[in-house]
Amino acid sequence: MSEQSNNIDPRLLELRDRIDEIDGDIARLISERAECALKVAEVKKATGGDALFYRPEREAQVLRKAMERNQGPLTDEEMARLFREIMSACLALEEPVKVAYLGPEGTFTQQAALKHFGNSAQCRPLAAIDEVFREVEAGAVNYGVVPVENSTEGVINHTLDNFMTSNLVICGEVELRIHQHLMISDITRADAITRIYSHAQSLAQCRKWLDSHYPNVERVAVASNAEAAKRVKGEWNAAAIAGDMAAELYGLKVLAEKIEDRPDNSTRFLIIGSQAVPASGDDKTSLMVSMRNEPGALHDLLEPFQRHKIDLTRVETRPSQSGNWTYVFFIDFVGHRDSENVAAALKEVGAGASDMKILGSYPRGVL
């Protein structure tokens, strides 16, 4: 034992030895789990056909169990995040999952993709929501990640509009707490900022803070927060509003943290794919319905859900693409399409609707 070790409290040395022992056990068990994942892949490949390696309902169940078994001191969410990364790495051994997201790199959508699929997923940034849908439809990627609503600014209409013409289904959801930061580059003069770049929604989410701190500074809306972060790299009099990932990616200095007007500001993202998802035990279903333009149509649409005791979590309307002054309803509710009460309600809604499309049943967001 070295002279330096002689000066360390023996209790600390004992705890370090115990930690080393536990780390060895953890490493052994992770390797054992990875071996099982490889065997799962072999079994799936042996059955022939297009084997599904990523199963949203199974992953949700595993994460929920990890949270249920957790006895602290780590939070349930922290424990689930650790399991998320283990599962992501094991899945990559079976078959790396390919994911397209609304880019560029450094956006909140990328952050949502990594939160849902883990860092071992192969993620590809695309320039527009339409492109994400097309890439999944073409089979170039397994899944896509698109934003659908923000707790402050409401729905992202472009995402809803894409479902009107797409055959893709919703396979999952992820909610991301959105923290906006004001950031500058190493050449920015903090006392001479005349222009602030960000996505239009981020500017709106920070409106009160900007009115208070930078009332006379020009606010410039750009395609994404990452694009805003990229722009300030070459401008001495500009700042950007973006998230942690953009600051890290582009090497920017955070001048002010968490400047969003609402501390509970969050965005919900949808995972889109081509495969229907079996029930996980705690699910949601999304529906698109067109009703005939007649008195009581909205009541007739919603009444079956109330009668079958189904909890509606969101109802939105969008102009229909089939004619003027006709509308499409987008509805989210708790439950899976295969459950008895949901199936009964959907049968009744479908009978009274001019058109109905089930966008998907999927596990409720765990993380």
mmCIF file with all atom_site columns, N, CA and C in Angstrom, residues 79-106:
data_model
loop_
_atom_site.group_PDB
_atom_site.id
_atom_site.type_symbol
_atom_site.label_atom_id
_atom_site.label_alt_id
_atom_site.label_comp_id
_atom_site.label_asym_id
_atom_site.label_entity_id
_atom_site.label_seq_id
_atom_site.pdbx_PDB_ins_code
_atom_site.Cartn_x
_atom_site.Cartn_y
_atom_site.Cartn_z
_atom_site.occupancy
_atom_site.B_iso_or_equiv
_atom_site.pdbx_formal_charge
_atom_site.auth_seq_id
_atom_site.auth_comp_id
_atom_site.auth_asym_id
_atom_site.auth_atom_id
_atom_site.pdbx_PDB_model_num
ATOM 1  N N  . MET A 1 79  ? -33.224 5.904  -12.946 1.00 0.00 ? 79  MET A N  1
ATOM 2  C CA . MET A 1 79  ? -33.051 4.462  -13.087 1.00 0.00 ? 79  MET A CA 1
ATOM 3  C C  . MET A 1 79  ? -33.509 4.005  -14.478 1.00 0.00 ? 79  MET A C  1
ATOM 4  N N  . ALA A 1 80  ? -34.646 4.542  -14.943 1.00 0.00 ? 80  ALA A N  1
ATOM 5  C CA . ALA A 1 80  ? -35.148 4.178  -16.270 1.00 0.00 ? 80  ALA A CA 1
ATOM 6  C C  . ALA A 1 80  ? -34.192 4.633  -17.357 1.00 0.00 ? 80  ALA A C  1
ATOM 7  N N  . ARG A 1 81  ? -33.571 5.795  -17.188 1.00 0.00 ? 81  ARG A N  1
ATOM 8  C CA . ARG A 1 81  ? -32.618 6.286  -18.189 1.00 0.00 ? 81  ARG A CA 1
ATOM 9  C C  . ARG A 1 81  ? -31.402 5.369  -18.296 1.00 0.00 ? 81  ARG A C  1
ATOM 10 N N  . LEU A 1 82  ? -30.935 4.841  -17.162 1.00 0.00 ? 82  LEU A N  1
ATOM 11 C CA . LEU A 1 82  ? -29.818 3.900  -17.188 1.00 0.00 ? 82  LEU A CA 1
ATOM 12 C C  . LEU A 1 82  ? -30.205 2.637  -17.956 1.00 0.00 ? 82  LEU A C  1
ATOM 13 N N  . PHE A 1 83  ? -31.394 2.113  -17.682 1.00 0.00 ? 83  PHE A N  1
ATOM 14 C CA . PHE A 1 83  ? -31.863 0.930  -18.399 1.00 0.00 ? 83  PHE A CA 1
ATOM 15 C C  . PHE A 1 83  ? -32.093 1.233  -19.878 1.00 0.00 ? 83  PHE A C  1
ATOM 16 N N  . ARG A 1 84  ? -32.534 2.446  -20.169 1.00 0.00 ? 84  ARG A N  1
ATOM 17 C CA . ARG A 1 84  ? -32.746 2.844  -21.564 1.00 0.00 ? 84  ARG A CA 1
ATOM 18 C C  . ARG A 1 84  ? -31.451 2.680  -22.376 1.00 0.00 ? 84  ARG A C  1
ATOM 19 N N  . GLU A 1 85  ? -30.325 3.118  -21.802 1.00 0.00 ? 85  GLU A N  1
ATOM 20 C CA . GLU A 1 85  ? -29.043 3.029  -22.509 1.00 0.00 ? 85  GLU A CA 1
ATOM 21 C C  . GLU A 1 85  ? -28.551 1.592  -22.617 1.00 0.00 ? 85  GLU A C  1
ATOM 22 N N  . ILE A 1 86  ? -28.776 0.794  -21.584 1.00 0.00 ? 86  ILE A N  1
ATOM 23 C CA . ILE A 1 86  ? -28.401 -0.629 -21.647 1.00 0.00 ? 86  ILE A CA 1
ATOM 24 C C  . ILE A 1 86  ? -29.199 -1.323 -22.748 1.00 0.00 ? 86  ILE A C  1
ATOM 25 N N  . MET A 1 87  ? -30.497 -1.041 -22.797 1.00 0.00 ? 87  MET A N  1
ATOM 26 C CA . MET A 1 87  ? -31.355 -1.650 -23.809 1.00 0.00 ? 87  MET A CA 1
ATOM 27 C C  . MET A 1 87  ? -30.969 -1.186 -25.214 1.00 0.00 ? 87  MET A C  1
ATOM 28 N N  . SER A 1 88  ? -30.620 0.078  -25.333 1.00 0.00 ? 88  SER A N  1
ATOM 29 C CA . SER A 1 88  ? -30.211 0.621  -26.633 1.00 0.00 ? 88  SER A CA 1
ATOM 30 C C  . SER A 1 88  ? -28.957 -0.067 -27.145 1.00 0.00 ? 88  SER A C  1
ATOM 31 N N  . ALA A 1 89  ? -27.980 -0.262 -26.254 1.00 0.00 ? 89  ALA A N  1
ATOM 32 C CA . ALA A 1 89  ? -26.736 -0.922 -26.643 1.00 0.00 ? 89  ALA A CA 1
ATOM 33 C C  . ALA A 1 89  ? -26.979 -2.389 -27.011 1.00 0.00 ? 89  ALA A C  1
ATOM 34 N N  . CYS A 1 90  ? -27.848 -3.058 -26.256 1.00 0.00 ? 90  CYS A N  1
ATOM 35 C CA . CYS A 1 90  ? -28.148 -4.462 -26.548 1.00 0.00 ? 90  CYS A CA 1
ATOM 36 C C  . CYS A 1 90  ? -28.907 -4.601 -27.864 1.00 0.00 ? 90  CYS A C  1
ATOM 37 N N  . LEU A 1 91  ? -29.840 -3.670 -28.122 1.00 0.00 ? 91  LEU A N  1
ATOM 38 C CA . LEU A 1 91  ? -30.588 -3.700 -29.376 1.00 0.00 ? 91  LEU A CA 1
ATOM 39 C C  . LEU A 1 91  ? -29.661 -3.494 -30.570 1.00 0.00 ? 91  LEU A C  1
ATOM 40 N N  . ALA A 1 92  ? -28.649 -2.649 -30.392 1.00 0.00 ? 92  ALA A N  1
ATOM 41 C CA . ALA A 1 92  ? -27.694 -2.397 -31.478 1.00 0.00 ? 92  ALA A CA 1
ATOM 42 C C  . ALA A 1 92  ? -26.929 -3.670 -31.846 1.00 0.00 ? 92  ALA A C  1
ATOM 43 N N  . LEU A 1 93  ? -26.749 -4.583 -30.885 1.00 0.00 ? 93  LEU A N  1
ATOM 44 C CA . LEU A 1 93  ? -26.108 -5.864 -31.185 1.00 0.00 ? 93  LEU A CA 1
ATOM 45 C C  . LEU A 1 93  ? -27.018 -6.735 -32.044 1.00 0.00 ? 93  LEU A C  1
ATOM 46 N N  . GLU A 1 94  ? -28.332 -6.656 -31.789 1.00 0.00 ? 94  GLU A N  1
ATOM 47 C CA . GLU A 1 94  ? -29.291 -7.439 -32.581 1.00 0.00 ? 94  GLU A CA 1
ATOM 48 C C  . GLU A 1 94  ? -29.422 -6.851 -33.986 1.00 0.00 ? 94  GLU A C  1
ATOM 49 N N  . GLU A 1 95  ? -29.828 -5.583 -34.020 1.00 0.00 ? 95  GLU A N  1
ATOM 50 C CA . GLU A 1 95  ? -30.043 -4.881 -35.278 1.00 0.00 ? 95  GLU A CA 1
ATOM 51 C C  . GLU A 1 95  ? -30.149 -3.391 -34.942 1.00 0.00 ? 95  GLU A C  1
ATOM 52 N N  . PRO A 1 96  ? -29.160 -2.570 -35.329 1.00 0.00 ? 96  PRO A N  1
ATOM 53 C CA . PRO A 1 96  ? -29.215 -1.139 -34.990 1.00 0.00 ? 96  PRO A CA 1
ATOM 54 C C  . PRO A 1 96  ? -30.491 -0.501 -35.537 1.00 0.00 ? 96  PRO A C  1
ATOM 55 N N  . VAL A 1 97  ? -31.207 0.226  -34.686 1.00 0.00 ? 97  VAL A N  1
ATOM 56 C CA . VAL A 1 97  ? -32.436 0.874  -35.125 1.00 0.00 ? 97  VAL A CA 1
ATOM 57 C C  . VAL A 1 97  ? -32.066 2.198  -35.805 1.00 0.00 ? 97  VAL A C  1
ATOM 58 N N  . LYS A 1 98  ? -32.645 2.433  -36.983 1.00 0.00 ? 98  LYS A N  1
ATOM 59 C CA . LYS A 1 98  ? -32.370 3.646  -37.760 1.00 0.00 ? 98  LYS A CA 1
ATOM 60 C C  . LYS A 1 98  ? -33.526 4.620  -37.568 1.00 0.00 ? 98  LYS A C  1
ATOM 61 N N  . VAL A 1 99  ? -33.183 5.850  -37.185 1.00 0.00 ? 99  VAL A N  1
ATOM 62 C CA . VAL A 1 99  ? -34.191 6.841  -36.824 1.00 0.00 ? 99  VAL A CA 1
ATOM 63 C C  . VAL A 1 99  ? -33.939 8.150  -37.565 1.00 0.00 ? 99  VAL A C  1
ATOM 64 N N  . ALA A 1 100 ? -34.971 8.698  -38.179 1.00 0.00 ? 100 ALA A N  1
ATOM 65 C CA . ALA A 1 100 ? -34.898 10.030 -38.780 1.00 0.00 ? 100 ALA A CA 1
ATOM 66 C C  . ALA A 1 100 ? -35.590 11.027 -37.853 1.00 0.00 ? 100 ALA A C  1
ATOM 67 N N  . TYR A 1 101 ? -35.051 12.219 -37.753 1.00 0.00 ? 101 TYR A N  1
ATOM 68 C CA . TYR A 1 101 ? -35.661 13.240 -36.901 1.00 0.00 ? 101 TYR A CA 1
ATOM 69 C C  . TYR A 1 101 ? -35.563 14.603 -37.575 1.00 0.00 ? 101 TYR A C  1
ATOM 70 N N  . LEU A 1 102 ? -36.408 15.527 -37.127 1.00 0.00 ? 102 LEU A N  1
ATOM 71 C CA . LEU A 1 102 ? -36.387 16.887 -37.653 1.00 0.00 ? 102 LEU A CA 1
ATOM 72 C C  . LEU A 1 102 ? -35.121 17.573 -37.171 1.00 0.00 ? 102 LEU A C  1
ATOM 73 N N  . GLY A 1 103 ? -34.202 17.817 -38.108 1.00 0.00 ? 103 GLY A N  1
ATOM 74 C CA . GLY A 1 103 ? -32.901 18.375 -37.763 1.00 0.00 ? 103 GLY A CA 1
ATOM 75 C C  . GLY A 1 103 ? -32.877 19.884 -37.860 1.00 0.00 ? 103 GLY A C  1
ATOM 76 N N  . PRO A 1 104 ? -31.642 20.448 -37.901 1.00 0.00 ? 104 PRO A N  1
ATOM 77 C CA . PRO A 1 104 ? -30.358 19.749 -37.946 1.00 0.00 ? 104 PRO A CA 1
ATOM 78 C C  . PRO A 1 104 ? -29.929 19.225 -36.577 1.00 0.00 ? 104 PRO A C  1
ATOM 79 N N  . GLU A 1 105 ? -28.678 18.778 -36.480 1.00 0.00 ? 105 GLU A N  1
ATOM 80 C CA . GLU A 1 105 ? -28.157 18.313 -35.200 1.00 0.00 ? 105 GLU A CA 1
ATOM 81 C C  . GLU A 1 105 ? -28.224 19.435 -34.173 1.00 0.00 ? 105 GLU A C  1
ATOM 82 N N  . GLY A 1 106 ? -28.508 19.051 -32.941 1.00 0.00 ? 106 GLY A N  1
ATOM 83 C CA . GLY A 1 106 ? -28.550 20.042 -31.868 1.00 0.00 ? 106 GLY A CA 1
ATOM 84 C C  . GLY A 1 106 ? -29.950 20.521 -31.542 1.00 0.00 ? 106 GLY A C  1
#
